Coordinates of C-alpha atoms in Angstrom, one line a residue:
X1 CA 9.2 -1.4 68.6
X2 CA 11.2 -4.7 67.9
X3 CA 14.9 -4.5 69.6
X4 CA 18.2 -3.6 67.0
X5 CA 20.2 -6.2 66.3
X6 CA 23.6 -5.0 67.2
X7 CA 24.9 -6.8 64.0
X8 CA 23.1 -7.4 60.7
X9 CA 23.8 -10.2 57.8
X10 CA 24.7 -8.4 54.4
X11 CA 24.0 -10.8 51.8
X12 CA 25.4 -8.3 49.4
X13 CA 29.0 -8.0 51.2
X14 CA 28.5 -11.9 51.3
X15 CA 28.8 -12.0 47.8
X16 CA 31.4 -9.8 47.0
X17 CA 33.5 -11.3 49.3
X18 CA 32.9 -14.6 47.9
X19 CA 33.4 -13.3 44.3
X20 CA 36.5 -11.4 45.2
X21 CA 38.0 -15.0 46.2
X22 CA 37.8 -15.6 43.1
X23 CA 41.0 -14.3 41.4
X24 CA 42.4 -15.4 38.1
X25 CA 45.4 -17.7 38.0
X26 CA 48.0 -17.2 35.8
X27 CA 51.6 -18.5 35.4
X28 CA 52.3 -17.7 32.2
X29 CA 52.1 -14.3 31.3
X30 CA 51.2 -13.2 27.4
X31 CA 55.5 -12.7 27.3
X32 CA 56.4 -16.2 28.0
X33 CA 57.8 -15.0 31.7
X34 CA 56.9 -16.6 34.6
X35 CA 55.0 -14.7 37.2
X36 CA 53.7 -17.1 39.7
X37 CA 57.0 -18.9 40.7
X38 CA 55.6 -20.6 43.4
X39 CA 52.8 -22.5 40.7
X40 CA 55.5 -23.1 38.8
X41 CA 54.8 -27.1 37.8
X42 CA 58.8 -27.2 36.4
X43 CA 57.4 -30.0 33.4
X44 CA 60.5 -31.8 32.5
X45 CA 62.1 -30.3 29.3
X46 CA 60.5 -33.3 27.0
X47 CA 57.3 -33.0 28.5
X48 CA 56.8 -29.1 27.8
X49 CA 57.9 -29.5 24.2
X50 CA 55.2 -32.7 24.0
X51 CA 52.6 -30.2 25.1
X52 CA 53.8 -27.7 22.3
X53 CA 53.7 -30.1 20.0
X54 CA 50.3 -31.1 20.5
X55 CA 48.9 -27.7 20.8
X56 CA 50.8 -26.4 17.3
X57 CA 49.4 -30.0 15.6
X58 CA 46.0 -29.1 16.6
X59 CA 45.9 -25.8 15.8
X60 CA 46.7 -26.9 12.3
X61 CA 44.1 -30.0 12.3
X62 CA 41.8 -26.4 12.9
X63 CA 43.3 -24.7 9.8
X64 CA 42.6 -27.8 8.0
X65 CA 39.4 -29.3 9.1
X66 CA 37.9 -25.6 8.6
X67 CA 39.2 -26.3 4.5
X68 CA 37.9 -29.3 4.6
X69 CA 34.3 -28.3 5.9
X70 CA 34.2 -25.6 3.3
X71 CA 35.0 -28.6 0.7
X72 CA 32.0 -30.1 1.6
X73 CA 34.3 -33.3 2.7
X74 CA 33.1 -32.7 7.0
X75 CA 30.0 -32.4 8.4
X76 CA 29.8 -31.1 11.7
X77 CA 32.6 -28.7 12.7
X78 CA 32.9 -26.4 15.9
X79 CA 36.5 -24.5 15.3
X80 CA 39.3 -24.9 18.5
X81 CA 41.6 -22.3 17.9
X82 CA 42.7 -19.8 20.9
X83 CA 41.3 -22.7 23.3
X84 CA 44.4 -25.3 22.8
X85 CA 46.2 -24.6 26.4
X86 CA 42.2 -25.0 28.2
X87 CA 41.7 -28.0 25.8
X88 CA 45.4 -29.9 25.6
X89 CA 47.0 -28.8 28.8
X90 CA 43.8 -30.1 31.0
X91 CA 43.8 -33.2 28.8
X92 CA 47.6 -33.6 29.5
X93 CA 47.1 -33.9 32.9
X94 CA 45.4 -36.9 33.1
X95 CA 46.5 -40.7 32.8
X96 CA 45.3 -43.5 30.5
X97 CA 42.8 -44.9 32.4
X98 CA 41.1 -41.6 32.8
X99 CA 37.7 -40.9 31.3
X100 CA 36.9 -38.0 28.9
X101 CA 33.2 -36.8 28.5
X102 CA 33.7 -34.6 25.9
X103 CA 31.2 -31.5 23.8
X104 CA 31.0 -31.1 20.2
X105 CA 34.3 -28.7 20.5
X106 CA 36.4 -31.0 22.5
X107 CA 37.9 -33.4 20.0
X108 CA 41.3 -32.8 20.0
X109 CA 41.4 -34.2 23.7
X110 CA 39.6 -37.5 22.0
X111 CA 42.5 -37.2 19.3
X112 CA 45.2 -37.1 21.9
X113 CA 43.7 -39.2 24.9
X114 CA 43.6 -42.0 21.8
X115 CA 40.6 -42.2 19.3
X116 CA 42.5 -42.4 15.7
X117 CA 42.0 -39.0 13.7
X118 CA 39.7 -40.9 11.0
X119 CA 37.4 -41.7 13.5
X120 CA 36.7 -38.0 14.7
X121 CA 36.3 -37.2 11.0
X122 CA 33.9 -40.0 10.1
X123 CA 32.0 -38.8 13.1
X124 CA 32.0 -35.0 11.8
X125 CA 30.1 -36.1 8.8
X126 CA 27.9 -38.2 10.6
X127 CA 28.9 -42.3 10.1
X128 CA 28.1 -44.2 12.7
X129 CA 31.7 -45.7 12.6
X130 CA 32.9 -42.5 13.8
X131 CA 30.9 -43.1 17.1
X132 CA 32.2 -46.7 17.1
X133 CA 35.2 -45.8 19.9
X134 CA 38.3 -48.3 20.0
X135 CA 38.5 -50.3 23.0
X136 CA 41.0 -48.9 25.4
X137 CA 40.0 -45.6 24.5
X138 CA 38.0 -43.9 27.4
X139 CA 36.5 -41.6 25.9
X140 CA 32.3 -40.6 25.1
X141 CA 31.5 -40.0 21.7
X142 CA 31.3 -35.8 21.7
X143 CA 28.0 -34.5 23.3
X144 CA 25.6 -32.6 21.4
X145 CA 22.9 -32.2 24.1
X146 CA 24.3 -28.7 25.8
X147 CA 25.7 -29.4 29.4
X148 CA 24.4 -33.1 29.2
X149 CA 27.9 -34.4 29.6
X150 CA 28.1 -33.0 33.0
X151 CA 25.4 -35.4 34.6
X152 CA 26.8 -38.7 32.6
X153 CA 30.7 -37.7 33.9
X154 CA 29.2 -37.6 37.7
X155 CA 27.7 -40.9 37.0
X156 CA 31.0 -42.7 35.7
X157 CA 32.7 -40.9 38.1
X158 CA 30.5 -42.6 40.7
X159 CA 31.3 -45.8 38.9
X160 CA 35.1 -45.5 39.4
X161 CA 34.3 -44.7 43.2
X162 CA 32.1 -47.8 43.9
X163 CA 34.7 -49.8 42.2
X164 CA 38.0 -48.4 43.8
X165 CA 39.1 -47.6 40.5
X166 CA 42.3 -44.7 40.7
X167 CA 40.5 -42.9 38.1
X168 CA 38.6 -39.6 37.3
X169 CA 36.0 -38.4 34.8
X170 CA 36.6 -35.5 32.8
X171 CA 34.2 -33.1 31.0
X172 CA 33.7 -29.7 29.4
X173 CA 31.1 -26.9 28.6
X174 CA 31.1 -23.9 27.4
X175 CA 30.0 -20.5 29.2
X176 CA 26.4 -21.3 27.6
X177 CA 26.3 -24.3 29.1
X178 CA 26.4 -23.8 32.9
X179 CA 23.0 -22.1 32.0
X180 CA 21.6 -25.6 31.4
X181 CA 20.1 -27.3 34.1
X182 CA 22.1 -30.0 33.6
X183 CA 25.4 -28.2 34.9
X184 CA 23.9 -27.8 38.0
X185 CA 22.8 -31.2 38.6
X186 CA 25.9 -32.5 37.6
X187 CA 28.1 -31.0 39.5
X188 CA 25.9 -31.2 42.7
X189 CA 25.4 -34.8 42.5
X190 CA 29.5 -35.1 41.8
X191 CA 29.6 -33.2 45.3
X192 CA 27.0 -34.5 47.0
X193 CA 28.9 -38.1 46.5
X194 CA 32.4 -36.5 46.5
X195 CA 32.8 -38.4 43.1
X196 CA 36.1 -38.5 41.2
X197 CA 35.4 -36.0 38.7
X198 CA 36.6 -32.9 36.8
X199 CA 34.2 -30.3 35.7
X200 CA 35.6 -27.6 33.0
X201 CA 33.9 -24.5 32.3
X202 CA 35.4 -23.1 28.7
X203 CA 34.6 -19.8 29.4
X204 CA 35.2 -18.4 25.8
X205 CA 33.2 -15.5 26.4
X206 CA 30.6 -16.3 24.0
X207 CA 27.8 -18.9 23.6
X208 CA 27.5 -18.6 19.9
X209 CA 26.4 -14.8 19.9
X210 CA 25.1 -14.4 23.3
X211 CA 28.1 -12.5 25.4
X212 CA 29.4 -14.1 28.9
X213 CA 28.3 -10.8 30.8
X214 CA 24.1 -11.8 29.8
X215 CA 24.2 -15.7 30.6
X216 CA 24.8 -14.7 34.5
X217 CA 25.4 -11.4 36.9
X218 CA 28.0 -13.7 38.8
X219 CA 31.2 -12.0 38.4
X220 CA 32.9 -15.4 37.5
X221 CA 31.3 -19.1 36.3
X222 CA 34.2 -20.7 38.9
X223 CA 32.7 -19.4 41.8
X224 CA 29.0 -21.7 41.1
X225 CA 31.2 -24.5 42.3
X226 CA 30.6 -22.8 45.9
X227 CA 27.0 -23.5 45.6
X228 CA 26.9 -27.1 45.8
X229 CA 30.3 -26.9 48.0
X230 CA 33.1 -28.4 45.8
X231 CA 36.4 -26.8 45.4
X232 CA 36.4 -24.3 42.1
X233 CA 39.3 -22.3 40.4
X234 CA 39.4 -19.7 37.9
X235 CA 42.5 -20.2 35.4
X236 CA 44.2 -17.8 32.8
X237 CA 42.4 -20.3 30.0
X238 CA 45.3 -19.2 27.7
X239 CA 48.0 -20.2 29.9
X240 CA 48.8 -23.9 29.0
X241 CA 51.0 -23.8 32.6
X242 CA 48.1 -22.7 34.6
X243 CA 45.6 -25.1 33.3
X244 CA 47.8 -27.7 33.6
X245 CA 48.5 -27.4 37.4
X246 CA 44.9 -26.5 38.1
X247 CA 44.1 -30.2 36.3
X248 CA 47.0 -31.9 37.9
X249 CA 45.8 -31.0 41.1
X250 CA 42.1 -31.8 40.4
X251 CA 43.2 -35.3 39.3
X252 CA 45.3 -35.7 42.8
X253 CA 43.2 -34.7 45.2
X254 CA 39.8 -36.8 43.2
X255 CA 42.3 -40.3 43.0
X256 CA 42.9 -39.5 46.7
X257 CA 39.4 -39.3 47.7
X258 CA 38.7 -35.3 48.2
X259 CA 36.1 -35.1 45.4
X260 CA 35.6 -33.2 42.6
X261 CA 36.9 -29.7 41.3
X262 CA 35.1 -27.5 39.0
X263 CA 37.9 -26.0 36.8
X264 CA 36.8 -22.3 34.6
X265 CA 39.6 -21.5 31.9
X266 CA 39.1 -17.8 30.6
X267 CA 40.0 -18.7 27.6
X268 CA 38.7 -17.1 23.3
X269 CA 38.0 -18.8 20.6
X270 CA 39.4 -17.1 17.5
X271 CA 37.2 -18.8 14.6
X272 CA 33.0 -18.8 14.5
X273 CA 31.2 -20.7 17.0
X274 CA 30.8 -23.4 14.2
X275 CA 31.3 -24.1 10.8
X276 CA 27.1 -23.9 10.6
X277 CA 26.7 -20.6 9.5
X278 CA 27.8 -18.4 12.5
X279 CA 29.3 -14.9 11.9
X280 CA 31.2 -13.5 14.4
X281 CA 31.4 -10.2 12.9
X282 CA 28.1 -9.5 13.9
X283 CA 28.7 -9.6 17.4
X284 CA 32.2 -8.9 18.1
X285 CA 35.2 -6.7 17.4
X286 CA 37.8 -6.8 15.5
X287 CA 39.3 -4.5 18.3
X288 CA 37.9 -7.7 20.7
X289 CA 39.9 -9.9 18.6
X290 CA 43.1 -7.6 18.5
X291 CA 43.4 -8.0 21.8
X292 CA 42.6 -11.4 22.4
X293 CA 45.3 -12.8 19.7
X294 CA 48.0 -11.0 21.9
X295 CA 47.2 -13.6 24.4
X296 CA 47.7 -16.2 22.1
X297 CA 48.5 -19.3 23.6
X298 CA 50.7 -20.7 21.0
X299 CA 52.5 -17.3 21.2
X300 CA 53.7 -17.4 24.9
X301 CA 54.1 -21.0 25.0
X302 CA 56.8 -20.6 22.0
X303 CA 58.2 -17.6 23.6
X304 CA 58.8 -19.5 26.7
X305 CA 60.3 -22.4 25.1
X306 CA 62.3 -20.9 22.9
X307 CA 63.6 -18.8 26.0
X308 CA 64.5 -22.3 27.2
X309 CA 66.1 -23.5 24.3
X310 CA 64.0 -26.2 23.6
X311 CA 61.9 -25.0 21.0
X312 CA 63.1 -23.5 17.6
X313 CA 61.3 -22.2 14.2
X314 CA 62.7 -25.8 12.7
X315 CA 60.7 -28.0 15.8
X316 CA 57.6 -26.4 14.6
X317 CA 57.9 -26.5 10.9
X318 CA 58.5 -30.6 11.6
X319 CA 55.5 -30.4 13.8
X320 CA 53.1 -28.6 11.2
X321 CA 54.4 -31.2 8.3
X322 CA 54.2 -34.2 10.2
X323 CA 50.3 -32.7 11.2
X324 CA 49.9 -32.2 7.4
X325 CA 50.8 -35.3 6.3
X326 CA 48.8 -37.1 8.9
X327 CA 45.5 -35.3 8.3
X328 CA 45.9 -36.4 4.9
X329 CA 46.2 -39.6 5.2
X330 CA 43.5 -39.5 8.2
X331 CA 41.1 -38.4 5.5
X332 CA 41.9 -40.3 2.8
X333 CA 40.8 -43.6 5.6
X334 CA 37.7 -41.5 6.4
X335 CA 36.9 -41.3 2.7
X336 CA 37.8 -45.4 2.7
X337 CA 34.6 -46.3 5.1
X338 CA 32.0 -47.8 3.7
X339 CA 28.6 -46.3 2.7
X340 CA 26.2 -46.4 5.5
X341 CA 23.1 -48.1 4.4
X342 CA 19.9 -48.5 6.9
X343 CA 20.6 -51.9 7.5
X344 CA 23.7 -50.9 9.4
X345 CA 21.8 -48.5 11.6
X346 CA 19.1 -51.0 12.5
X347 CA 22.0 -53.7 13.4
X348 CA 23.3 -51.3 16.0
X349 CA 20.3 -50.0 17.1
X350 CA 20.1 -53.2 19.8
X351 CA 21.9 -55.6 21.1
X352 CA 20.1 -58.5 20.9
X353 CA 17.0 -59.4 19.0
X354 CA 15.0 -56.6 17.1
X355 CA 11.3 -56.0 18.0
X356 CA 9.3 -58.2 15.1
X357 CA 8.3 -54.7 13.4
X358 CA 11.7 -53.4 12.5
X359 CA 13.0 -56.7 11.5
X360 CA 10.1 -56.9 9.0
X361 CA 11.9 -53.6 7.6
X362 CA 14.8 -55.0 8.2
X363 CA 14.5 -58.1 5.4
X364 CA 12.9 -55.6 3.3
X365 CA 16.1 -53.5 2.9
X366 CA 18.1 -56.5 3.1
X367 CA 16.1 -57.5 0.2
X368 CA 16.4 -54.1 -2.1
X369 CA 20.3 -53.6 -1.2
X370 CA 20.9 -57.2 -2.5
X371 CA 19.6 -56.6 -5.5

């Protein structure tokens, strides 16, 4: 009879003590008070009202972009709002030089880390000038390839390693996506070379129907970052102070040579998955949504502010026209681009000579759209 070990290893306990680690942060409660003094970032007054100002302007580029989808004048359109604070707030953390690997649902940051609002609608409908990104601006064209965006932000955050570069690579996913196999890679490679980068899981509970609770047992998406053994936090997605700080410190500790972070912001996304169809009434509650607007972000940021004195009903009203105007004229520049013809396709296709059988196509068109 083989001997008792006097102590056994519970890979069960193992896991709920890992998972138990994993508590949500939150600075910002759904009242505008805040509860986690010590987290407390203290954002100058101008910079908190910035952040509001972006977050209110995009949640009416939303409003609008959704009107203009219906109009048949957009393409493509994944809707943002409830996610501004996980969106904005991360992208507010980072500096100029920073990169932004973005998904399909993450063009505001693009917007606001510098690609010119006619540009992300030219590329919502599909024109290659869309994808055409402005030098200076560091950011990907969005991703449509589920969780691809993870592998290509470990790479260029491997590039800004090799070359000394005070920089990180940013990207996001949804819930859905750290099901891809992609996720996994990327942020184990990322940790394996203790790259500069910033992984951010959007946990908006659903991955177009399919609920958070069926893409994985794990109790949260933060804790996979233990697997490949890179720091991970779970953050109040809701809470633009919290994701804020979580980024800020990401940033700091990747530019100083620590590695990367992988970042999950419980966070909701109020509209359909996207503009393609999707009905969320067949898969969630209005009681769901109820509760979910309570924690709107926009709500407890204004409380806060206005608590301060720096924000009033007036600020915002400037906010939404200036937005409004903007949009406008953003889309009346979008409407401005030229046709796209398949000669301008096959001149961008390569960068230097095309093979012989495409440039025989290539003087046919040229041919028919002279005439």
């Amino acid at each position: 009879m083989a001997a008792k070990k006097d102590k056994q290893f519970d890979p069960v306990k193992v896991l709920q003590e890992i998972e138990e680690k994993f508590e949500m942060v939150q600075i910002l409660n759904e009242e505008g008070e805040i509860v986690n003094k010590e987290m407390d970032p203290k954002m100058s007054d101008e910079d908190l009202v910035e952040l509001m100002t972006l977050m209110v302007y995009t949640r009416i580029l939303d409003q609008r972009s959704i009107s203009l989808n219906r109009q048949g004048r957009l393409g493509f359109y994944a809707p943002t709002a409830g996610q501004e604070a996980s969106q904005l707030a991360s992208q507010f953390a980072l500096e100029k030089e920073d990169f932004i690997l973005p998904g399909y649902r993450d063009v505001p940051q693009m917007i606001w880390h510098g690609l010119p609002l006619s540009m992300a609608f030219l590329w919502s409908r599909g024109h290659f000038q869309g994808g055409a990104i402005p030098e200076g601006v560091n950011v990907f064209p969005p991703q449509i390839i589920i969780g691809a965006q993870y592998i290509q932000a470990a790479g260029v955050a491997l590039g800004f390693q090799k070359r000394g570069q005070k920089a990180v690579a940013m990207t996001y996913t949804g819930d859905g996506g750290t099901s891809q196999g992609d996720f996994y890679e990327g942020i184990n490679f990322a940790g394996s070379y203790n790259a500069p980068a910033i992984f951010i899981i959007q946990n908006n509970q659903y991955a177009i129907s399919t609920p958070r609770d069926v893409q994985s047992a794990g109790k949260t998406l933060a804790q996979r970052g233990v697997a490949v053994g890179i720091p991970s936090i779970l953050v109040d997605g809701m809470d633009p102070l919290a994701v804020y700080v979580a980024t800020r410190d990401a940033r700091e500790r990747a530019v100083n040579g620590e590695g990367p972070t992988l970042i999950e912001t419980y966070t909701y996304r109020y509209g359909p998955h996207t503009m393609a169809g999707d009905d969320p009434t067949r898969y969630r509650t209005s009681e769901t949504d109820s509760e979910w607007e309570k924690r709107d972000p926009l709500i407890r940021f204004r409380k806060y502010l206005s608590e301060k004195g720096v924000w009033s009903e007036e600020k915002e009203e400037e906010v939404i026209e200036r937005a409004t105007e903007e949009i406008k004229e953003a889309i009346k520049v979008a409407d401005a681009a030229p046709k796209q013809k398949a000669t301008d396709f096959m001149k961008i296709m390569y960068k230097g000579d095309m093979p012989y059988n495409l440039k025989e196509q290539f003087d046919i068109y040229t041919e028919k759209e002279s005439k």
